[in-house]
Amino acid sequence: MKKIYYIFYKDFSSELRMRFAINALIMFVIVAVSTILFSLGSENAPQNVYAGMFWVVVFFSAMSGLSRTFVSEEERGTSLILSLIANPISIFLGKFLFNLVLIFFINSIITMLYMFLFQEFLIKNWMSFLLAFLLGNFGIAASSTIIAAIISKANVKGTLYPVLAFPVLLPLILMLIEITKSAMEGNPINDVEAEFLVLVSYDVIMITASILVFDIIWRD
Amino acid sequence: MKNFWKYFLFLLVILVLLGGLIPPIVENPKSFFEFPLIRGLEDKARIIFFHVPTAWLTVLAYLIAMYYGIRYLKNKNIYDDMKSVSAAALGFLFCILATLTGSVWAKFTWGSFWHWDPRETSIFILLLIYGAYFALRSALEVEEKRARLSAIYSIIAFLTTPFFIFIMPRLMIGLHPGSLEIDPVTGQVKASANPVIKFEMAANMRVVFFISLIAFTILFFWLWNLSHRILKLEYENQKEI
């Protein structure tokens, strides 16, 4: 338990010192959102388009930022030392925790930007949106951490990451879009009960499977 | 008896071709050699003999690839990885075939090549997974690492398939048998009343369908056997040099 915290703390403090991921990610989000703004111009798109585009931006910012945790270890050549001082499970959970915090931070920024910039992005049922936001971030962090671990051993890391992660994340993203649409229409939470069950089961499956297979990835 | 399977397969394929293409489709079938008419499908109903087996092989090949991937992780035998990758390559081929046959059929039955119906989405995802699997393999140079990581990726990607195969078709409106559809009279969403999924296929069609399924499966295992033996020979040849 303590080791999980230490690994999280190590990543967190080196991130605070360098601000590599955070700065790049914030810029990425601004660029992505402004591209959408330019392409829409002064036209008003239908409401459900905004729900879709919100999660598109979330997906791509996760893809550009979350692979750093493992890739940087490989680049700096510190992964061997890391595997000496901690067991694989705590390494995975520490990295997962860091990614979780990072994606919560980034996604809150995206949500605020969306509410500020698009008048049509009006959430009427905050309860179901926030619940989906929580579960969705958890699932995105779980899948992208394990894919990042796979990718860090490969040669072309940047381009491969979204390619590998997209099919794995798609069930989650589709459900999140459905829930966001219904939250924007102000439907009660019971309407999307099935989608929430899918989200919960996805999160549980992904985190369990990741913990099980991470051991094999990590040991060279 | 050495070539028994080949002759058997030849016989089955001939049977499927004749049985699938020749019997006329009539409104009230009287003899065993006439297929019943399904309104709106007519002759296009014959796709079931060729499209469904390719889709089935796509999934079967993926399961075999994953099974041998797991076996590789257990005993680190490089030949298991060869079996896994050749199954995946064939699965990719059958996946493309299933997508193409389905898409062409959809153009003439449902009006356009692609609809994002849940089953179409899931075959598309399977195509992406296969593509990502091979992209990952080509990005890893060390043999042992390539085998290990691609096996792990196949496991992780497999975990999402239950969502596409079992859950999404029941949550979303679709065109394939078994998914939700909109009732034309009341406008309400209801479970599908399509006759195919409840397996109310006519007895003679069912016979042809299962022969086709068996024939395609034998064909797949033959191709798979050949391709992983080729990989093995190439590997041993390289080692000798």
Coordinates of C-alpha atoms in Angstrom, one line a residue:
Chain A
M1 CA 0.0 0.0 0.0
K2 CA 2.8 2.4 1.0
K3 CA 4.7 1.5 -2.2
I4 CA 1.7 2.4 -4.3
Y5 CA 1.7 5.8 -2.7
Y6 CA 5.4 6.3 -3.1
I7 CA 5.3 5.5 -6.8
F8 CA 2.4 7.8 -7.2
Y9 CA 4.2 10.5 -5.3
K10 CA 7.4 10.0 -7.3
D11 CA 5.6 10.5 -10.6
F12 CA 3.5 13.3 -9.2
S13 CA 6.4 15.3 -7.8
S14 CA 8.5 14.8 -11.0
E15 CA 5.5 16.0 -12.9
L16 CA 5.2 19.1 -10.7
R17 CA 8.9 19.8 -11.2
M18 CA 8.9 19.4 -15.0
R19 CA 5.3 20.1 -15.8
F20 CA 5.9 18.3 -19.0
A21 CA 2.6 16.4 -19.4
I22 CA 0.4 19.0 -17.9
N23 CA 1.5 21.9 -20.0
A24 CA 1.5 19.9 -23.2
L25 CA -1.9 18.5 -22.4
I26 CA -3.5 21.8 -21.6
M27 CA -2.3 23.2 -24.8
F28 CA -3.5 20.1 -26.6
V29 CA -7.0 20.5 -25.2
I30 CA -7.1 24.2 -26.1
V31 CA -6.0 23.4 -29.7
A32 CA -8.5 20.6 -30.0
V33 CA -11.4 22.7 -28.7
S34 CA -10.5 25.7 -30.8
T35 CA -10.4 23.5 -33.9
I36 CA -14.0 22.5 -33.1
L37 CA -14.9 26.1 -32.6
F38 CA -13.4 27.1 -35.9
S39 CA -15.0 24.3 -37.8
L40 CA -18.5 25.1 -36.4
G41 CA -18.2 28.8 -36.9
S42 CA -21.3 30.5 -35.9
E43 CA -23.6 27.6 -36.7
N44 CA -25.4 25.6 -34.1
A45 CA -24.9 21.9 -34.3
P46 CA -27.5 19.6 -32.8
Q47 CA -27.1 18.9 -29.1
N48 CA -26.0 15.3 -29.4
V49 CA -23.1 16.3 -31.6
Y50 CA -21.6 18.2 -28.6
A51 CA -21.9 15.1 -26.4
G52 CA -20.0 13.1 -29.0
M53 CA -17.3 15.8 -29.5
F54 CA -16.8 16.1 -25.8
W55 CA -15.7 12.5 -25.5
V56 CA -13.7 12.7 -28.7
V57 CA -11.6 15.5 -27.1
V58 CA -11.3 13.5 -23.9
F59 CA -10.2 10.4 -25.8
F60 CA -7.5 12.1 -27.8
S61 CA -6.1 14.1 -24.9
A62 CA -5.9 10.8 -22.9
M63 CA -4.1 9.3 -25.8
S64 CA -1.6 12.1 -26.0
G65 CA -0.9 12.3 -22.3
L66 CA -1.4 9.0 -20.5
S67 CA 1.4 7.0 -22.2
R68 CA 4.1 9.1 -20.6
T69 CA 4.1 7.3 -17.3
F70 CA 5.6 4.1 -18.7
V71 CA 7.3 5.5 -21.8
S72 CA 9.4 8.0 -19.7
E73 CA 10.6 5.1 -17.5
E74 CA 11.8 3.3 -20.6
E75 CA 13.3 6.4 -22.1
R76 CA 15.2 7.3 -19.0
G77 CA 16.2 3.7 -18.5
T78 CA 14.8 3.6 -15.0
S79 CA 12.4 0.8 -15.4
L80 CA 14.9 -1.8 -14.1
I81 CA 15.5 0.1 -10.9
L82 CA 11.8 0.5 -10.4
S83 CA 11.3 -3.2 -10.7
L84 CA 14.0 -3.8 -8.1
I85 CA 12.4 -1.7 -5.4
A86 CA 8.7 -2.6 -5.9
N87 CA 6.6 -5.5 -6.9
P88 CA 4.6 -5.3 -10.2
I89 CA 1.2 -4.8 -8.7
S90 CA 2.2 -1.8 -6.7
I91 CA 4.0 -0.3 -9.7
F92 CA 0.9 -0.7 -11.8
L93 CA -1.4 0.7 -9.2
G94 CA 0.9 3.6 -8.5
K95 CA 1.0 4.5 -12.2
F96 CA -2.7 3.9 -12.5
L97 CA -3.4 6.3 -9.6
F98 CA -1.2 9.0 -11.3
N99 CA -3.0 8.6 -14.6
L100 CA -6.3 8.8 -12.8
V101 CA -5.4 12.1 -11.1
L102 CA -4.1 13.4 -14.4
I103 CA -7.2 12.5 -16.4
F104 CA -9.5 13.9 -13.8
F105 CA -7.6 17.2 -13.9
I106 CA -7.6 17.3 -17.7
N107 CA -11.2 16.2 -18.1
S108 CA -12.4 18.8 -15.6
I109 CA -10.6 21.5 -17.7
I110 CA -12.3 20.1 -20.8
T111 CA -15.7 20.2 -19.2
M112 CA -15.2 23.8 -18.0
L113 CA -14.0 24.9 -21.4
Y114 CA -17.0 23.2 -23.1
M115 CA -19.5 24.8 -20.7
F116 CA -17.8 28.2 -21.2
L117 CA -17.5 28.1 -25.0
F118 CA -20.5 26.2 -26.2
Q119 CA -23.9 27.4 -25.1
E120 CA -25.5 24.3 -26.4
F121 CA -23.4 22.1 -24.1
L122 CA -26.0 22.3 -21.3
I123 CA -26.1 19.4 -18.8
K124 CA -29.6 19.2 -17.3
N125 CA -29.0 16.1 -15.2
W126 CA -25.8 16.7 -13.4
M127 CA -26.2 13.6 -11.2
S128 CA -25.9 11.2 -14.1
F129 CA -23.3 13.2 -15.9
L130 CA -21.0 13.3 -12.9
L131 CA -21.4 9.6 -12.2
A132 CA -20.6 8.8 -15.8
F133 CA -17.7 11.2 -15.6
L134 CA -16.3 9.4 -12.5
L135 CA -16.8 5.9 -13.9
G136 CA -15.6 6.9 -17.4
N137 CA -12.4 8.4 -16.1
F138 CA -11.7 5.4 -14.0
G139 CA -12.1 3.1 -17.0
I140 CA -10.1 5.3 -19.4
A141 CA -7.3 5.4 -16.8
A142 CA -7.3 1.6 -16.3
S143 CA -7.2 0.7 -20.0
S144 CA -4.8 3.4 -21.1
T145 CA -2.4 2.5 -18.3
I146 CA -2.1 -1.2 -19.3
I147 CA -1.9 -0.3 -23.0
A148 CA 0.8 2.3 -22.1
A149 CA 2.8 -0.5 -20.4
I150 CA 2.6 -2.6 -23.6
I151 CA 3.5 0.3 -25.8
S152 CA 6.5 1.3 -23.8
K153 CA 8.3 -1.8 -25.0
A154 CA 7.6 -1.1 -28.7
N155 CA 9.6 0.9 -31.2
V156 CA 7.0 3.4 -32.5
K157 CA 5.3 4.5 -29.3
G158 CA 3.4 7.6 -30.3
T159 CA 1.4 6.4 -33.2
L160 CA 0.7 3.0 -31.9
Y161 CA -0.9 4.1 -28.7
P162 CA -4.2 5.4 -30.0
V163 CA -4.3 2.5 -32.5
L164 CA -4.1 -0.1 -29.8
A165 CA -6.3 1.8 -27.3
F166 CA -9.2 2.7 -29.5
P167 CA -10.8 -0.8 -29.9
V168 CA -10.3 -1.4 -26.2
L169 CA -11.8 2.0 -25.1
L170 CA -14.7 2.0 -27.6
P171 CA -17.4 0.2 -25.6
L172 CA -16.7 2.7 -22.8
I173 CA -16.8 5.8 -25.0
L174 CA -20.0 4.7 -26.7
M175 CA -21.8 4.2 -23.4
L176 CA -20.4 7.5 -22.1
I177 CA -21.8 9.3 -25.2
E178 CA -25.2 7.7 -24.7
I179 CA -25.3 8.8 -21.0
T180 CA -24.1 12.3 -21.8
K181 CA -26.8 12.7 -24.5
S182 CA -29.4 11.6 -22.0
A183 CA -28.0 13.9 -19.3
M184 CA -28.1 16.8 -21.7
E185 CA -31.8 16.1 -22.5
G186 CA -32.4 16.0 -18.7
N187 CA -33.7 12.4 -18.6
P188 CA -33.8 10.7 -15.2
I189 CA -30.9 8.4 -14.3
N190 CA -33.1 5.3 -14.5
D191 CA -33.3 5.7 -18.3
V192 CA -29.6 4.9 -18.7
E193 CA -29.4 2.2 -16.0
A194 CA -28.2 -0.4 -18.4
E195 CA -25.4 1.8 -19.7
F196 CA -24.2 2.5 -16.2
L197 CA -24.1 -1.3 -15.5
V198 CA -21.9 -1.7 -18.6
L199 CA -19.6 1.1 -17.3
V200 CA -19.3 -0.5 -13.9
S201 CA -18.6 -4.0 -15.4
Y202 CA -16.1 -2.5 -17.9
D203 CA -14.2 -0.8 -15.1
V204 CA -14.1 -3.9 -12.9
I205 CA -13.0 -6.2 -15.8
M206 CA -10.3 -3.9 -17.0
I207 CA -8.7 -3.2 -13.7
T208 CA -8.7 -6.8 -12.7
A209 CA -7.3 -8.1 -16.0
S210 CA -4.7 -5.4 -16.0
I211 CA -3.4 -6.3 -12.6
L212 CA -3.3 -10.0 -13.7
V213 CA -1.4 -9.5 -16.9
F214 CA 0.8 -6.6 -15.9
D215 CA 3.2 -8.9 -14.2
I216 CA 4.0 -10.7 -17.5
I217 CA 4.5 -7.4 -19.4
W218 CA 6.8 -5.9 -16.7
R219 CA 9.2 -8.9 -16.3
D220 CA 11.5 -8.9 -19.2
Chain B
M1 CA -6.7 -42.4 -46.2
K2 CA -4.1 -39.8 -46.0
N3 CA -6.1 -37.3 -47.9
F4 CA -9.4 -38.1 -46.4
W5 CA -10.0 -34.6 -45.1
K6 CA -9.3 -33.0 -48.4
Y7 CA -11.7 -35.3 -50.3
F8 CA -14.3 -34.8 -47.5
L9 CA -13.9 -31.0 -47.7
F10 CA -14.2 -31.1 -51.5
L11 CA -17.4 -33.1 -51.2
L12 CA -18.8 -30.7 -48.6
V13 CA -18.0 -27.6 -50.6
I14 CA -19.7 -29.0 -53.7
L15 CA -22.7 -29.8 -51.6
V16 CA -22.8 -26.3 -50.2
L17 CA -22.5 -24.7 -53.6
L18 CA -25.1 -26.8 -55.1
G19 CA -27.4 -26.8 -52.1
G20 CA -27.0 -23.1 -51.5
L21 CA -27.4 -21.8 -55.0
I22 CA -29.6 -24.2 -56.9
P23 CA -32.9 -24.9 -55.0
P24 CA -35.5 -22.4 -56.1
I25 CA -37.1 -20.1 -53.5
V26 CA -40.9 -20.5 -53.7
E27 CA -43.8 -19.3 -51.6
N28 CA -45.1 -22.7 -50.5
P29 CA -42.4 -25.2 -50.6
K30 CA -43.7 -28.7 -51.4
S31 CA -40.6 -30.8 -52.0
F32 CA -37.5 -31.0 -49.9
F33 CA -35.5 -29.1 -52.6
E34 CA -37.4 -25.8 -52.4
F35 CA -36.6 -23.1 -49.9
P36 CA -39.4 -21.1 -48.3
L37 CA -39.8 -17.4 -49.3
I38 CA -39.0 -14.7 -46.8
R39 CA -40.7 -11.4 -47.7
G40 CA -38.2 -8.7 -48.6
L41 CA -35.3 -11.1 -48.9
E42 CA -36.2 -13.5 -51.7
D43 CA -33.0 -14.8 -53.4
K44 CA -30.9 -12.6 -51.1
A45 CA -31.6 -15.0 -48.2
R46 CA -28.9 -17.3 -49.6
I47 CA -26.2 -15.1 -48.1
I48 CA -26.7 -16.9 -44.8
F49 CA -24.8 -19.9 -46.2
F50 CA -21.7 -17.9 -47.0
H51 CA -21.7 -14.7 -44.8
V52 CA -22.4 -16.3 -41.4
P53 CA -19.6 -18.9 -41.7
T54 CA -17.0 -16.3 -42.5
A55 CA -18.2 -14.2 -39.5
W56 CA -18.1 -17.4 -37.3
L57 CA -14.5 -18.1 -38.5
T58 CA -13.4 -14.6 -37.7
V59 CA -14.4 -15.1 -34.1
L60 CA -13.1 -18.7 -34.0
A61 CA -9.7 -17.6 -35.4
Y62 CA -9.5 -14.9 -32.7
L63 CA -10.2 -17.4 -30.0
I64 CA -7.6 -19.8 -31.3
A65 CA -5.0 -17.0 -31.6
M66 CA -5.7 -16.0 -28.0
Y67 CA -5.6 -19.6 -26.8
Y68 CA -2.2 -20.2 -28.3
G69 CA -1.1 -16.8 -27.0
I70 CA -1.9 -17.8 -23.5
R71 CA -0.2 -21.2 -24.1
Y72 CA 2.9 -19.2 -25.2
L73 CA 2.8 -17.2 -22.0
K74 CA 2.7 -20.4 -20.0
N75 CA 5.5 -22.4 -21.6
K76 CA 7.4 -20.0 -23.8
N77 CA 7.3 -22.2 -26.8
I78 CA 7.9 -20.1 -29.9
Y79 CA 5.9 -22.6 -32.1
D80 CA 2.8 -21.7 -30.1
D81 CA 3.3 -18.1 -31.1
M82 CA 3.5 -19.1 -34.7
K83 CA 0.2 -21.0 -34.4
S84 CA -1.3 -17.9 -32.8
V85 CA -0.1 -15.4 -35.4
S86 CA -1.2 -17.6 -38.3
A87 CA -4.6 -18.1 -36.8
A88 CA -4.8 -14.3 -36.4
A89 CA -3.7 -13.7 -40.1
L90 CA -6.5 -16.1 -41.3
G91 CA -8.9 -14.5 -39.0
F92 CA -8.1 -11.1 -40.4
L93 CA -8.7 -12.4 -43.9
F94 CA -12.1 -13.9 -43.0
C95 CA -13.0 -10.7 -41.1
I96 CA -12.4 -8.7 -44.3
L97 CA -14.5 -11.3 -46.3
A98 CA -17.3 -11.1 -43.8
T99 CA -17.3 -7.3 -43.8
L100 CA -17.2 -7.1 -47.6
T101 CA -20.0 -9.8 -48.2
G102 CA -22.1 -8.2 -45.6
S103 CA -21.6 -4.7 -46.9
V104 CA -22.4 -5.6 -50.5
W105 CA -25.5 -7.5 -49.3
A106 CA -26.6 -4.5 -47.2
K107 CA -26.4 -2.2 -50.2
F108 CA -29.0 -4.3 -52.0
T109 CA -31.2 -5.2 -49.1
W110 CA -31.0 -2.3 -46.7
G111 CA -30.1 0.4 -49.2
S112 CA -26.6 1.5 -48.4
F113 CA -23.2 -0.1 -47.8
W114 CA -22.9 0.8 -44.1
H115 CA -25.4 1.6 -41.3
W116 CA -23.5 1.4 -38.0
D117 CA -25.9 -1.3 -36.9
P118 CA -24.4 -2.9 -33.7
R119 CA -23.2 -6.0 -35.5
E120 CA -21.6 -3.9 -38.2
T121 CA -19.9 -1.9 -35.4
S122 CA -18.7 -5.1 -33.8
I123 CA -17.2 -6.5 -37.0
F124 CA -15.5 -3.1 -37.6
I125 CA -14.0 -3.2 -34.1
L126 CA -12.8 -6.8 -34.7
L127 CA -11.2 -5.5 -37.9
L128 CA -9.5 -2.7 -35.9
I129 CA -8.3 -5.2 -33.2
Y130 CA -6.8 -7.4 -35.8
G131 CA -5.2 -4.4 -37.4
A132 CA -3.8 -3.1 -34.1
Y133 CA -2.5 -6.6 -33.3
F134 CA -0.4 -6.7 -36.5
A135 CA 0.7 -3.1 -36.1
L136 CA 1.9 -4.0 -32.6
R137 CA 3.7 -7.1 -33.9
S138 CA 5.5 -5.1 -36.6
A139 CA 6.7 -2.6 -34.0
L140 CA 8.5 -5.2 -31.9
E141 CA 11.7 -6.6 -33.2
V142 CA 12.8 -9.1 -30.6
E143 CA 11.0 -12.4 -31.2
E144 CA 10.3 -13.3 -27.6
K145 CA 9.1 -9.8 -26.7
R146 CA 6.8 -9.7 -29.8
A147 CA 5.2 -13.0 -28.9
R148 CA 4.7 -12.0 -25.3
L149 CA 3.2 -8.6 -25.8
S150 CA 1.0 -9.5 -28.7
A151 CA -0.4 -12.4 -26.7
I152 CA -1.2 -10.0 -23.9
Y153 CA -2.8 -7.5 -26.2
S154 CA -5.0 -10.2 -27.7
I155 CA -6.2 -11.0 -24.2
I156 CA -7.0 -7.4 -23.3
A157 CA -8.7 -6.7 -26.6
F158 CA -10.7 -9.9 -26.2
L159 CA -12.2 -8.6 -22.9
T160 CA -14.2 -5.9 -24.8
T161 CA -15.8 -8.4 -27.3
P162 CA -18.6 -9.5 -24.9
F163 CA -19.8 -5.9 -24.8
F164 CA -20.0 -5.8 -28.6
I165 CA -21.4 -9.3 -29.1
F166 CA -23.8 -9.7 -26.3
I167 CA -24.6 -6.3 -24.8
M168 CA -24.7 -3.6 -27.4
P169 CA -27.1 -5.4 -29.9
R170 CA -29.5 -5.6 -27.0
L171 CA -29.2 -1.9 -26.1
M172 CA -29.2 -0.4 -29.5
I173 CA -31.5 -0.4 -32.5
G174 CA -30.2 -2.5 -35.3
L175 CA -30.9 -4.3 -38.5
H176 CA -29.4 -7.7 -37.9
P177 CA -31.5 -10.4 -36.5
G178 CA -31.6 -10.4 -32.7
S179 CA -31.2 -6.7 -32.1
L180 CA -33.9 -4.2 -31.1
E181 CA -36.0 -2.7 -33.8
I182 CA -38.6 -0.1 -34.1
D183 CA -42.1 -1.4 -34.5
P184 CA -43.5 0.0 -37.7
V185 CA -47.1 0.2 -36.3
T186 CA -46.7 1.8 -32.9
G187 CA -43.2 3.4 -33.2
Q188 CA -42.1 1.7 -30.0
V189 CA -38.7 0.0 -29.6
K190 CA -39.2 -3.8 -29.2
A191 CA -37.3 -7.0 -29.4
S192 CA -36.7 -8.4 -32.8
A193 CA -39.4 -10.6 -34.4
N194 CA -37.1 -11.6 -37.2
P195 CA -37.5 -15.3 -37.9
V196 CA -33.8 -16.1 -38.3
I197 CA -32.5 -15.6 -34.8
K198 CA -35.1 -17.8 -33.2
F199 CA -33.8 -20.4 -35.6
E200 CA -37.0 -20.8 -37.4
M201 CA -35.0 -21.6 -40.5
A202 CA -36.6 -24.2 -42.7
A203 CA -35.2 -27.7 -42.1
N204 CA -33.6 -28.0 -45.5
M205 CA -32.0 -24.6 -45.2
R206 CA -30.7 -25.5 -41.8
V207 CA -29.0 -28.7 -43.3
V208 CA -27.2 -26.6 -45.9
F209 CA -26.3 -24.0 -43.4
F210 CA -24.7 -26.5 -41.0
I211 CA -22.9 -28.3 -43.8
S212 CA -21.5 -24.9 -44.9
L213 CA -20.4 -24.1 -41.3
I214 CA -18.6 -27.4 -41.1
A215 CA -17.0 -27.0 -44.5
F216 CA -15.7 -23.6 -43.7
T217 CA -14.4 -24.7 -40.4
I218 CA -12.5 -27.6 -42.0
L219 CA -11.2 -25.2 -44.6
F220 CA -10.0 -22.9 -41.9
F221 CA -8.1 -25.6 -40.0
W222 CA -6.5 -26.8 -43.2
L223 CA -5.3 -23.3 -44.1
W224 CA -4.2 -22.7 -40.6
N225 CA -2.2 -26.0 -40.4
L226 CA -0.4 -25.1 -43.7
S227 CA 0.4 -21.6 -42.7
H228 CA 1.8 -22.4 -39.3
R229 CA 3.9 -25.2 -40.7
I230 CA 5.3 -22.8 -43.3
L231 CA 6.2 -20.4 -40.5
K232 CA 7.9 -23.2 -38.6
L233 CA 9.9 -24.3 -41.6
E234 CA 11.0 -20.8 -42.4
Y235 CA 12.1 -20.4 -38.8
E236 CA 14.1 -23.6 -38.8
N237 CA 15.6 -22.7 -42.1
Q238 CA 16.7 -19.3 -40.8
K239 CA 18.3 -20.9 -37.7
E240 CA 20.4 -23.3 -39.8
I241 CA 21.8 -20.4 -41.8

